[in-house]
mmCIF file of C-alpha atoms in Angstrom:
data_model
loop_
_atom_site.group_PDB
_atom_site.id
_atom_site.type_symbol
_atom_site.label_atom_id
_atom_site.label_comp_id
_atom_site.label_asym_id
_atom_site.label_seq_id
_atom_site.Cartn_x
_atom_site.Cartn_y
_atom_site.Cartn_z
ATOM 1 C CA MET G 1 92.225 108.072 156.788
ATOM 2 C CA GLU G 2 88.984 106.554 157.961
ATOM 3 C CA LYS G 3 88.656 105.308 161.521
ATOM 4 C CA ILE G 4 89.158 101.542 161.538
ATOM 5 C CA GLU G 5 86.477 99.536 163.269
ATOM 6 C CA ASP G 6 88.140 97.394 165.917
ATOM 7 C CA LYS G 7 85.531 94.922 167.134
ATOM 8 C CA ASN G 8 87.202 91.556 166.685
ATOM 9 C CA LEU G 9 90.695 91.818 168.154
ATOM 10 C CA TRP G 10 90.875 90.893 171.852
ATOM 11 C CA TYR G 11 93.618 92.921 173.539
ATOM 12 C CA PRO G 12 95.840 91.904 176.462
ATOM 13 C CA TYR G 13 95.531 93.131 180.051
ATOM 14 C CA ALA G 14 92.477 95.213 179.200
ATOM 15 C CA GLN G 15 88.814 95.380 180.081
ATOM 16 C CA MET G 16 87.485 95.383 176.549
ATOM 17 C CA LYS G 17 84.298 97.255 177.426
ATOM 18 C CA THR G 18 85.956 100.258 179.073
ATOM 19 C CA ARG G 19 89.393 100.380 177.427
ATOM 20 C CA LYS G 20 90.609 103.405 175.524
ATOM 21 C CA GLU G 21 91.308 102.957 171.847
ATOM 22 C CA ASN G 22 94.768 101.576 171.111
ATOM 23 C CA PHE G 23 97.086 103.751 169.040
ATOM 24 C CA LEU G 24 97.387 102.450 165.476
ATOM 25 C CA VAL G 25 100.945 101.692 164.314
ATOM 26 C CA LYS G 26 101.661 102.359 160.643
ATOM 27 C CA GLY G 27 105.392 101.703 160.697
ATOM 28 C CA ALA G 28 108.485 101.715 162.880
ATOM 29 C CA GLN G 29 112.135 102.594 162.363
ATOM 30 C CA GLY G 30 115.002 102.774 164.843
ATOM 31 C CA VAL G 31 113.589 103.878 168.207
ATOM 32 C CA TYR G 32 110.495 105.464 166.606
ATOM 33 C CA ILE G 33 106.984 104.081 166.180
ATOM 34 C CA ASP G 34 104.797 105.754 163.531
ATOM 35 C CA ILE G 35 101.348 106.302 165.023
ATOM 36 C CA TYR G 36 98.046 107.245 163.444
ATOM 37 C CA HIS G 37 95.580 108.671 165.963
ATOM 38 C CA SER G 38 92.163 108.010 164.448
ATOM 39 C CA GLU G 39 90.224 110.357 166.743
ATOM 40 C CA LYS G 40 92.583 113.286 166.172
ATOM 41 C CA LYS G 41 93.173 112.245 162.560
ATOM 42 C CA GLU G 42 96.887 112.879 162.904
ATOM 43 C CA GLU G 43 100.118 110.998 162.391
ATOM 44 C CA LYS G 44 102.925 111.197 164.912
ATOM 45 C CA LYS G 45 106.341 109.672 165.538
ATOM 46 C CA LEU G 46 106.853 108.418 169.099
ATOM 47 C CA ILE G 47 110.107 107.414 170.772
ATOM 48 C CA ASP G 48 109.555 103.958 172.206
ATOM 49 C CA ALA G 49 110.629 104.153 175.858
ATOM 50 C CA VAL G 50 109.787 100.521 176.638
ATOM 51 C CA SER G 51 111.108 98.496 173.662
ATOM 52 C CA SER G 52 107.731 96.838 173.041
ATOM 53 C CA TRP G 53 107.682 95.030 176.385
ATOM 54 C CA TRP G 54 111.497 95.056 176.597
ATOM 55 C CA CYS G 55 112.199 92.901 173.555
ATOM 56 C CA ALA G 56 113.112 95.334 170.733
ATOM 57 C CA ALA G 57 116.721 95.709 171.845
ATOM 58 C CA HIS G 58 117.941 96.843 168.419
ATOM 59 C CA GLY G 59 114.961 99.075 167.779
ATOM 60 C CA TYR G 60 112.781 98.500 164.751
ATOM 61 C CA ASN G 61 113.427 97.593 161.136
ATOM 62 C CA ASN G 62 117.077 96.663 161.597
ATOM 63 C CA LYS G 63 118.480 96.076 158.107
ATOM 64 C CA GLU G 64 120.784 93.230 159.096
ATOM 65 C CA ILE G 65 118.137 91.229 160.938
ATOM 66 C CA ASN G 66 115.677 91.939 158.117
ATOM 67 C CA GLU G 67 118.160 90.562 155.606
ATOM 68 C CA ALA G 68 118.938 87.472 157.681
ATOM 69 C CA ILE G 69 115.245 86.581 157.887
ATOM 70 C CA LYS G 70 114.663 87.308 154.182
ATOM 71 C CA ASN G 71 117.551 85.060 153.199
ATOM 72 C CA GLN G 72 116.169 82.229 155.305
ATOM 73 C CA ILE G 73 112.582 82.631 154.141
ATOM 74 C CA ASP G 74 113.691 81.969 150.565
ATOM 75 C CA LYS G 75 115.073 78.583 151.705
ATOM 76 C CA PHE G 76 112.319 77.429 154.065
ATOM 77 C CA SER G 77 110.301 79.175 156.752
ATOM 78 C CA HIS G 78 109.656 76.263 159.062
ATOM 79 C CA VAL G 79 110.104 72.553 159.571
ATOM 80 C CA MET G 80 109.323 70.481 162.621
ATOM 81 C CA LEU G 81 112.198 69.341 164.835
ATOM 82 C CA GLY G 82 110.498 65.977 165.363
ATOM 83 C CA GLY G 83 112.539 63.613 163.204
ATOM 84 C CA LEU G 84 114.056 66.530 161.237
ATOM 85 C CA THR G 85 116.713 69.128 161.949
ATOM 86 C CA HIS G 86 118.403 72.054 160.227
ATOM 87 C CA GLU G 87 121.688 73.905 160.482
ATOM 88 C CA ILE G 88 120.220 77.245 161.515
ATOM 89 C CA ALA G 89 118.763 75.763 164.736
ATOM 90 C CA GLN G 90 121.970 73.849 165.378
ATOM 91 C CA ASN G 91 124.021 77.025 164.917
ATOM 92 C CA ALA G 92 121.697 79.092 167.130
ATOM 93 C CA SER G 93 121.916 76.558 169.952
ATOM 94 C CA LYS G 94 125.703 76.419 169.605
ATOM 95 C CA LYS G 95 125.926 80.216 169.784
ATOM 96 C CA ILE G 96 123.712 80.373 172.889
ATOM 97 C CA VAL G 97 125.998 77.850 174.597
ATOM 98 C CA GLU G 98 129.034 79.947 173.611
ATOM 99 C CA ILE G 99 127.746 83.194 175.136
ATOM 100 C CA THR G 100 126.204 81.809 178.341
ATOM 101 C CA LYS G 101 128.053 80.550 181.416
ATOM 102 C CA GLU G 102 130.201 77.458 181.277
ATOM 103 C CA GLY G 103 128.195 74.313 181.917
ATOM 104 C CA LEU G 104 124.979 75.425 180.203
ATOM 105 C CA ASN G 105 125.352 73.073 177.264
ATOM 106 C CA HIS G 106 121.882 71.921 176.178
ATOM 107 C CA VAL G 107 119.337 74.209 174.477
ATOM 108 C CA PHE G 108 115.628 73.453 174.221
ATOM 109 C CA PHE G 109 113.743 75.948 172.053
ATOM 110 C CA SER G 110 110.115 77.013 172.474
ATOM 111 C CA ASP G 111 107.929 79.826 171.232
ATOM 112 C CA SER G 112 107.560 82.261 174.162
ATOM 113 C CA GLY G 113 109.038 83.176 177.517
ATOM 114 C CA SER G 114 106.107 81.702 179.422
ATOM 115 C CA VAL G 115 106.467 78.385 177.627
ATOM 116 C CA GLY G 116 110.224 78.509 178.174
ATOM 117 C CA VAL G 117 109.576 78.726 181.913
ATOM 118 C CA GLU G 118 107.029 75.905 181.725
ATOM 119 C CA VAL G 119 109.711 73.804 180.034
ATOM 120 C CA ALA G 120 112.198 74.620 182.809
ATOM 121 C CA LEU G 121 109.727 73.605 185.510
ATOM 122 C CA LYS G 122 108.902 70.334 183.751
ATOM 123 C CA MET G 123 112.620 69.642 183.372
ATOM 124 C CA ALA G 124 113.225 70.227 187.076
ATOM 125 C CA ILE G 125 110.396 67.984 188.237
ATOM 126 C CA GLN G 126 111.167 65.197 185.753
ATOM 127 C CA TYR G 127 114.881 65.447 186.638
ATOM 128 C CA TYR G 128 114.068 64.104 190.090
ATOM 129 C CA LYS G 129 111.496 61.633 188.817
ATOM 130 C CA ASN G 130 114.102 60.205 186.450
ATOM 131 C CA LYS G 131 116.406 59.842 189.432
ATOM 132 C CA GLY G 132 113.688 57.869 191.220
ATOM 133 C CA ASP G 133 112.328 60.616 193.483
ATOM 134 C CA VAL G 134 108.711 61.463 192.655
ATOM 135 C CA SER G 135 108.131 63.427 195.872
ATOM 136 C CA LYS G 136 110.219 66.439 194.779
ATOM 137 C CA ASN G 137 107.645 68.224 192.656
ATOM 138 C CA LYS G 138 107.076 71.646 194.217
ATOM 139 C CA ILE G 139 108.698 74.972 193.383
ATOM 140 C CA ILE G 140 109.961 77.967 195.372
ATOM 141 C CA SER G 141 109.781 81.454 193.881
ATOM 142 C CA LEU G 142 110.125 84.988 195.183
ATOM 143 C CA THR G 143 107.270 87.111 196.457
ATOM 144 C CA HIS G 144 106.143 89.641 193.833
ATOM 145 C CA SER G 145 107.583 87.433 191.108
ATOM 146 C CA TYR G 146 106.209 87.183 187.587
ATOM 147 C CA HIS G 147 107.119 84.282 185.292
ATOM 148 C CA GLY G 148 104.392 84.370 182.660
ATOM 149 C CA ASP G 149 100.702 83.838 182.070
ATOM 150 C CA THR G 150 100.499 80.133 181.289
ATOM 151 C CA PHE G 151 99.070 77.962 184.032
ATOM 152 C CA LYS G 152 102.117 76.711 185.929
ATOM 153 C CA THR G 153 103.910 80.034 185.499
ATOM 154 C CA MET G 154 100.929 81.786 187.067
ATOM 155 C CA GLU G 155 101.092 79.371 189.971
ATOM 156 C CA ILE G 156 104.766 79.967 190.727
ATOM 157 C CA GLY G 157 104.374 83.710 190.276
ATOM 158 C CA ASP G 158 103.155 85.941 193.052
ATOM 159 C CA ASP G 159 101.345 88.624 191.117
ATOM 160 C CA PRO G 160 97.655 88.952 192.031
ATOM 161 C CA ASP G 161 97.251 92.018 189.829
ATOM 162 C CA TYR G 162 97.554 89.724 186.797
ATOM 163 C CA HIS G 163 96.337 86.352 188.019
ATOM 164 C CA PHE G 164 93.598 87.036 190.574
ATOM 165 C CA ALA G 165 91.001 85.147 188.498
ATOM 166 C CA PHE G 166 92.811 81.850 189.107
ATOM 167 C CA LYS G 167 94.147 82.212 192.649
ATOM 168 C CA GLU G 168 92.076 79.315 194.012
ATOM 169 C CA PHE G 169 94.051 76.899 191.814
ATOM 170 C CA PHE G 170 97.488 77.902 193.095
ATOM 171 C CA ARG G 171 98.643 75.639 195.899
ATOM 172 C CA ASP G 172 101.872 73.911 194.864
ATOM 173 C CA CYS G 173 104.397 76.706 195.285
ATOM 174 C CA TYR G 174 106.235 78.398 198.144
ATOM 175 C CA HIS G 175 107.040 82.109 198.062
ATOM 176 C CA ILE G 176 109.836 83.832 199.966
ATOM 177 C CA ASP G 177 111.174 87.389 200.121
ATOM 178 C CA ALA G 178 114.207 88.713 198.279
ATOM 179 C CA PRO G 179 116.182 91.536 199.889
ATOM 180 C CA LYS G 180 115.164 95.010 198.794
ATOM 181 C CA GLY G 181 117.651 96.986 196.739
ATOM 182 C CA LEU G 182 120.885 96.295 194.888
ATOM 183 C CA GLU G 183 122.811 97.566 197.904
ATOM 184 C CA ALA G 184 120.829 95.676 200.539
ATOM 185 C CA ASN G 185 122.883 95.409 203.714
ATOM 186 C CA ASP G 186 124.309 92.134 204.968
ATOM 187 C CA ASP G 187 121.704 91.848 207.717
ATOM 188 C CA GLU G 188 118.837 92.080 205.230
ATOM 189 C CA ILE G 189 120.470 89.506 202.952
ATOM 190 C CA LYS G 190 121.116 87.215 205.908
ATOM 191 C CA ARG G 191 117.483 87.500 207.035
ATOM 192 C CA CYS G 192 116.229 86.430 203.611
ATOM 193 C CA ILE G 193 118.758 83.609 203.388
ATOM 194 C CA ASN G 194 117.735 82.377 206.829
ATOM 195 C CA ASP G 195 114.108 82.340 205.689
ATOM 196 C CA LEU G 196 115.097 80.293 202.658
ATOM 197 C CA GLU G 197 117.076 77.812 204.723
ATOM 198 C CA LYS G 198 114.240 77.433 207.216
ATOM 199 C CA LEU G 199 111.905 76.517 204.352
ATOM 200 C CA LEU G 200 114.416 74.095 202.845
ATOM 201 C CA LYS G 201 115.024 72.383 206.186
ATOM 202 C CA GLU G 202 111.310 71.709 206.486
ATOM 203 C CA LYS G 203 110.324 71.037 202.873
ATOM 204 C CA SER G 204 113.384 70.169 200.748
ATOM 205 C CA ASP G 205 112.169 66.584 200.320
ATOM 206 C CA LYS G 206 109.182 68.022 198.418
ATOM 207 C CA ILE G 207 110.959 70.810 196.466
ATOM 208 C CA ALA G 208 112.415 70.363 192.981
ATOM 209 C CA ALA G 209 113.591 73.888 192.214
ATOM 210 C CA PHE G 210 113.975 77.495 193.249
ATOM 211 C CA ILE G 211 113.209 79.881 190.375
ATOM 212 C CA VAL G 212 114.108 83.574 190.341
ATOM 213 C CA GLU G 213 114.158 86.557 188.053
ATOM 214 C CA PRO G 214 117.778 87.415 188.852
ATOM 215 C CA LEU G 215 118.478 90.962 190.142
ATOM 216 C CA ILE G 216 115.384 92.579 188.572
ATOM 217 C CA GLN G 217 111.830 91.451 189.268
ATOM 218 C CA ALA G 218 110.194 93.110 186.305
ATOM 219 C CA ALA G 219 106.401 92.924 185.973
ATOM 220 C CA GLY G 220 106.000 92.200 189.688
ATOM 221 C CA GLY G 221 107.120 95.711 190.601
ATOM 222 C CA PHE G 222 110.711 96.259 189.495
ATOM 223 C CA ASN G 223 112.308 95.214 192.741
ATOM 224 C CA PHE G 224 116.085 95.273 192.323
ATOM 225 C CA TYR G 225 118.081 93.039 194.642
ATOM 226 C CA SER G 226 121.668 91.986 195.310
ATOM 227 C CA TYR G 227 123.636 89.288 193.520
ATOM 228 C CA LYS G 228 125.064 88.427 196.962
ATOM 229 C CA TYR G 229 121.692 86.944 197.862
ATOM 230 C CA LEU G 230 121.804 84.717 194.790
ATOM 231 C CA ASN G 231 125.315 83.507 195.612
ATOM 232 C CA GLU G 232 124.192 82.465 199.093
ATOM 233 C CA ALA G 233 120.938 80.963 197.800
ATOM 234 C CA LYS G 234 122.877 78.764 195.367
ATOM 235 C CA LYS G 235 124.914 77.328 198.260
ATOM 236 C CA LEU G 236 121.674 76.367 200.000
ATOM 237 C CA CYS G 237 120.269 74.833 196.824
ATOM 238 C CA GLU G 238 123.332 72.619 196.570
ATOM 239 C CA LYS G 239 123.207 71.747 200.270
ATOM 240 C CA TYR G 240 119.570 70.648 200.096
ATOM 241 C CA ASP G 241 119.621 69.181 196.558
ATOM 242 C CA ILE G 242 117.427 71.798 194.867
ATOM 243 C CA LEU G 243 117.816 72.925 191.249
ATOM 244 C CA PHE G 244 118.307 76.673 190.756
ATOM 245 C CA ILE G 245 116.510 78.181 187.752
ATOM 246 C CA PHE G 246 117.232 81.652 186.380
ATOM 247 C CA ASP G 247 114.356 83.210 184.445
ATOM 248 C CA GLU G 248 116.219 85.763 182.321
ATOM 249 C CA VAL G 249 113.412 86.361 179.854
ATOM 250 C CA ALA G 250 113.410 90.043 180.868
ATOM 251 C CA THR G 251 116.957 90.465 182.224
ATOM 252 C CA GLY G 252 118.903 88.635 179.535
ATOM 253 C CA PHE G 253 120.793 90.332 176.720
ATOM 254 C CA GLY G 254 122.068 93.403 178.488
ATOM 255 C CA ARG G 255 119.151 94.794 180.438
ATOM 256 C CA THR G 256 121.095 94.712 183.746
ATOM 257 C CA GLY G 257 124.321 96.117 182.290
ATOM 258 C CA LYS G 258 125.952 92.741 181.674
ATOM 259 C CA MET G 259 125.027 90.312 178.923
ATOM 260 C CA PHE G 260 123.115 88.253 181.476
ATOM 261 C CA ALA G 261 122.188 88.917 185.077
ATOM 262 C CA MET G 262 123.868 85.623 185.993
ATOM 263 C CA ASP G 263 127.190 87.200 184.953
ATOM 264 C CA TYR G 264 127.150 89.123 188.243
ATOM 265 C CA CYS G 265 127.105 85.822 190.147
ATOM 266 C CA ASP G 266 129.937 83.404 190.891
ATOM 267 C CA PHE G 267 128.054 80.262 189.839
ATOM 268 C CA THR G 268 126.148 78.747 186.928
ATOM 269 C CA PRO G 269 122.396 78.166 187.379
ATOM 270 C CA ASP G 270 121.170 74.658 186.676
ATOM 271 C CA ILE G 271 118.612 75.890 184.147
ATOM 272 C CA LEU G 272 118.426 79.231 182.323
ATOM 273 C CA VAL G 273 115.417 80.635 180.451
ATOM 274 C CA LEU G 274 115.859 83.245 177.694
ATOM 275 C CA GLY G 275 113.234 85.050 175.621
ATOM 276 C CA LYS G 276 112.095 88.546 174.578
ATOM 277 C CA ALA G 277 115.354 90.110 173.276
ATOM 278 C CA LEU G 278 116.635 86.657 172.257
ATOM 279 C CA THR G 279 115.430 87.365 168.714
ATOM 280 C CA GLY G 280 115.935 91.122 168.952
ATOM 281 C CA GLY G 281 112.178 91.477 169.323
ATOM 282 C CA TYR G 282 111.462 90.156 165.837
ATOM 283 C CA ILE G 283 109.745 86.821 166.446
ATOM 284 C CA GLY G 284 108.458 85.150 169.580
ATOM 285 C CA HIS G 285 110.924 82.511 170.706
ATOM 286 C CA ALA G 286 112.545 81.225 173.879
ATOM 287 C CA ALA G 287 115.425 78.999 174.899
ATOM 288 C CA THR G 288 115.560 76.838 178.024
ATOM 289 C CA VAL G 289 119.215 75.990 178.587
ATOM 290 C CA ALA G 290 120.206 73.157 180.912
ATOM 291 C CA THR G 291 123.495 72.065 182.410
ATOM 292 C CA THR G 292 124.897 68.657 181.589
ATOM 293 C CA LYS G 293 124.075 67.667 185.174
ATOM 294 C CA VAL G 294 120.383 68.074 184.343
ATOM 295 C CA PHE G 295 120.563 66.748 180.793
ATOM 296 C CA LYS G 296 122.260 63.478 181.695
ATOM 297 C CA GLU G 297 119.253 62.377 183.790
ATOM 298 C CA PHE G 298 117.196 62.380 180.572
ATOM 299 C CA TYR G 299 119.890 60.708 178.445
ATOM 300 C CA SER G 300 119.024 57.045 178.735
ATOM 301 C CA ASP G 301 118.070 53.816 176.988
ATOM 302 C CA ASP G 302 114.765 54.111 178.827
ATOM 303 C CA SER G 303 112.247 55.879 176.574
ATOM 304 C CA GLU G 304 110.205 56.952 179.602
ATOM 305 C CA LYS G 305 113.081 59.164 180.719
ATOM 306 C CA ALA G 306 112.890 61.236 177.519
ATOM 307 C CA PHE G 307 111.696 64.833 177.828
ATOM 308 C CA MET G 308 108.230 64.702 176.310
ATOM 309 C CA HIS G 309 107.664 68.267 175.229
ATOM 310 C CA GLY G 310 107.632 69.648 171.706
ATOM 311 C CA PRO G 311 106.335 73.092 170.722
ATOM 312 C CA THR G 312 105.365 73.072 167.052
ATOM 313 C CA PHE G 313 107.494 76.082 166.215
ATOM 314 C CA MET G 314 110.529 75.261 168.374
ATOM 315 C CA GLY G 315 113.742 76.057 166.530
ATOM 316 C CA ASN G 316 111.816 77.929 163.853
ATOM 317 C CA PRO G 317 114.361 78.831 161.134
ATOM 318 C CA LEU G 318 113.245 82.456 160.897
ATOM 319 C CA ALA G 319 113.500 82.876 164.663
ATOM 320 C CA CYS G 320 116.903 81.182 164.745
ATOM 321 C CA SER G 321 118.108 83.473 161.939
ATOM 322 C CA ALA G 322 117.056 86.449 164.035
ATOM 323 C CA ILE G 323 118.766 84.967 167.115
ATOM 324 C CA LEU G 324 122.094 84.551 165.327
ATOM 325 C CA LYS G 325 122.066 87.990 163.756
ATOM 326 C CA SER G 326 120.873 89.657 166.966
ATOM 327 C CA ILE G 327 123.735 88.117 168.977
ATOM 328 C CA GLU G 328 126.176 89.157 166.249
ATOM 329 C CA LEU G 329 124.962 92.751 166.568
ATOM 330 C CA TYR G 330 125.525 92.670 170.343
ATOM 331 C CA GLU G 331 129.066 91.486 169.854
ATOM 332 C CA LYS G 332 130.262 93.653 166.986
ATOM 333 C CA ASN G 333 128.597 96.901 168.113
ATOM 334 C CA ASP G 334 129.720 96.762 171.767
ATOM 335 C CA TYR G 335 126.211 97.039 173.146
ATOM 336 C CA LEU G 336 127.371 96.810 176.732
ATOM 337 C CA SER G 337 129.061 100.206 176.324
ATOM 338 C CA LYS G 338 125.829 101.635 174.932
ATOM 339 C CA ILE G 339 123.934 100.209 177.919
ATOM 340 C CA LYS G 340 126.465 101.709 180.342
ATOM 341 C CA ASN G 341 125.904 105.107 178.742
ATOM 342 C CA ILE G 342 122.111 104.721 179.054
ATOM 343 C CA GLU G 343 122.545 103.877 182.730
ATOM 344 C CA GLU G 344 124.812 106.879 183.358
ATOM 345 C CA ILE G 345 122.347 109.282 181.760
ATOM 346 C CA MET G 346 119.443 107.904 183.799
ATOM 347 C CA ARG G 347 121.501 108.071 187.003
ATOM 348 C CA LYS G 348 122.295 111.724 186.338
ATOM 349 C CA LYS G 349 118.875 112.840 185.128
ATOM 350 C CA LEU G 350 116.059 110.443 186.024
ATOM 351 C CA ILE G 351 117.013 110.062 189.676
ATOM 352 C CA ASN G 352 116.943 113.845 190.140
ATOM 353 C CA ILE G 353 113.249 114.189 189.303
ATOM 354 C CA LYS G 354 111.493 115.564 192.389
ATOM 355 C CA SER G 355 107.846 115.239 193.410
ATOM 356 C CA ASN G 356 105.951 114.413 196.581
ATOM 357 C CA LYS G 357 104.028 111.907 194.459
ATOM 358 C CA ILE G 358 107.181 109.834 193.942
ATOM 359 C CA LYS G 359 107.919 107.037 196.386
ATOM 360 C CA ASP G 360 111.207 105.885 194.842
ATOM 361 C CA ILE G 361 113.344 106.152 191.711
ATOM 362 C CA ARG G 362 115.790 103.397 190.825
ATOM 363 C CA VAL G 363 118.121 102.692 187.940
ATOM 364 C CA PHE G 364 120.008 99.538 186.995
ATOM 365 C CA GLY G 365 121.577 98.927 183.592
ATOM 366 C CA ALA G 366 119.165 99.996 180.861
ATOM 367 C CA THR G 367 116.220 99.996 183.268
ATOM 368 C CA GLY G 368 114.858 103.060 185.048
ATOM 369 C CA VAL G 369 111.784 103.061 187.279
ATOM 370 C CA ILE G 370 109.722 105.736 188.984
ATOM 371 C CA GLU G 371 107.496 104.264 191.669
ATOM 372 C CA VAL G 372 104.654 106.449 192.924
ATOM 373 C CA GLY G 373 102.674 106.198 196.143
ATOM 374 C CA ASN G 374 99.353 105.759 194.373
ATOM 375 C CA SER G 375 98.559 104.624 190.823
ATOM 376 C CA ILE G 376 96.256 107.625 190.412
ATOM 377 C CA PHE G 377 99.390 109.754 190.010
ATOM 378 C CA LEU G 378 100.108 107.994 186.691
ATOM 379 C CA ARG G 379 96.626 108.280 185.190
ATOM 380 C CA GLY G 380 96.871 110.199 181.959
ATOM 381 C CA LEU G 381 100.665 109.845 181.646
ATOM 382 C CA GLN G 382 100.407 107.721 178.511
ATOM 383 C CA GLU G 383 98.314 110.346 176.726
ATOM 384 C CA PHE G 384 100.500 113.186 178.039
ATOM 385 C CA ALA G 385 103.638 111.454 176.733
ATOM 386 C CA TYR G 386 101.956 110.856 173.381
ATOM 387 C CA GLU G 387 101.427 114.592 172.959
ATOM 388 C CA LYS G 388 105.133 115.115 173.677
ATOM 389 C CA GLY G 389 106.271 112.460 171.174
ATOM 390 C CA VAL G 390 107.017 109.549 173.535
ATOM 391 C CA TRP G 391 105.458 106.091 173.862
ATOM 392 C CA ILE G 392 105.427 104.987 177.485
ATOM 393 C CA ARG G 393 103.056 102.538 179.141
ATOM 394 C CA PRO G 394 102.973 102.749 182.939
ATOM 395 C CA PHE G 395 101.291 100.036 184.958
ATOM 396 C CA LEU G 396 100.086 99.974 188.539
ATOM 397 C CA ASN G 397 102.420 102.304 190.504
ATOM 398 C CA TYR G 398 105.319 102.210 188.042
ATOM 399 C CA ALA G 399 106.449 104.407 185.184
ATOM 400 C CA TYR G 400 109.474 102.757 183.668
ATOM 401 C CA ILE G 401 112.056 103.255 180.936
ATOM 402 C CA MET G 402 113.535 100.207 179.175
ATOM 403 C CA PRO G 403 114.586 101.694 175.822
ATOM 404 C CA PRO G 404 116.156 100.082 172.763
ATOM 405 C CA TYR G 405 119.921 100.049 173.185
ATOM 406 C CA ILE G 406 120.456 102.079 170.013
ATOM 407 C CA ILE G 407 118.761 105.130 171.536
ATOM 408 C CA LYS G 408 120.658 108.413 171.236
ATOM 409 C CA GLU G 409 121.357 110.640 174.216
ATOM 410 C CA GLU G 410 119.006 113.378 173.050
ATOM 411 C CA GLU G 411 116.199 110.834 172.567
ATOM 412 C CA LEU G 412 116.694 109.372 176.036
ATOM 413 C CA LEU G 413 116.791 112.855 177.541
ATOM 414 C CA LYS G 414 113.508 113.654 175.799
ATOM 415 C CA ILE G 415 111.876 110.658 177.531
ATOM 416 C CA ILE G 416 113.250 111.756 180.900
ATOM 417 C CA ASN G 417 112.163 115.350 180.317
ATOM 418 C CA VAL G 418 108.626 114.199 179.573
ATOM 419 C CA LEU G 419 108.528 112.356 182.899
ATOM 420 C CA GLU G 420 109.991 115.347 184.720
ATOM 421 C CA GLU G 421 107.397 117.649 183.172
ATOM 422 C CA TRP G 422 104.602 115.245 184.130
ATOM 423 C CA PHE G 423 105.608 115.217 187.780
ATOM 424 C CA LYS G 424 105.905 119.002 187.877
#
């Protein structure tokens, strides 16, 4: 096979002048990606340790999702939801309401997680405007948070490694600390809650919402933190009239060990954002799900209170077909048991890797993270893993495992063994 010239495609998160050549994918099946390495002129199967940025929950080329999309494509691939509707979008929204917490009754579709978060933020700000309060238009988020790469999501995030080029534009958000660790002690949780209340006492008249990645802050550094903090934060949000938004683009659909991270909590968030694994990793799509409390402030005879947002491909029939079939697979194949098994294996094996280069190892649900003291310790890991038959993509100080849920024990152990061998 001749080397393919790759001069036109602009790749993400990469300095195009100095980047290494991307591996060429020729196919994918189950947990395996078929790679052609043009320099070595070889083909290789790699176990995907990261589910293509955490979305390919069912692995690749799932026959049932394939069939669902094929059946729909023979009917129609897309129609606008402006003035039109279709049963597949209606059914997908109904199913999302069924599987999420009671009270989340209204589904607004969009085409990516970042846009789904943008929608949530617009909803929160307009919610108060529709109630007659235009001063509540700022957002609180957690330090080291990541909510996407669109403009407002960059602003509410706290991730200079991704968004340094635009930092001078970010001035309408407050950032506060979350407690460190799933088992953070009561004093640490109380300290963070006190910080939140201090901010709300001073600024609640200006704040529309508090947005969090519940329990796992993913791209911002894989900080895991306690659901107890979220329970207490919700009480403060109610006390000071602040909407609470859960960004479950990364954590939704099993990644924390429950169907949703919010299932660990004893309340329903006001707005929920879903993406990534929503479609099983097949097609980009997101759902912003609001409670009736939020929705009713838009439901009016006044046209100016309507929610004026409309992604072209919202409710795309192919995406909604994938959503319905993906959720069906979760339910009939008992994925939560599979995720529990993944977690148990990582707790037994991954956590026992030893090296003075390692700062911390943590596991939660189907997420395992090795944090090193210096990013230099991970240079070359991607190429090393390739040689061993594993696709892994570390970033900054983190080597992480977020595999497809269908992974077999021997395949997961192979990933862990590659990491153990690297650190030796």
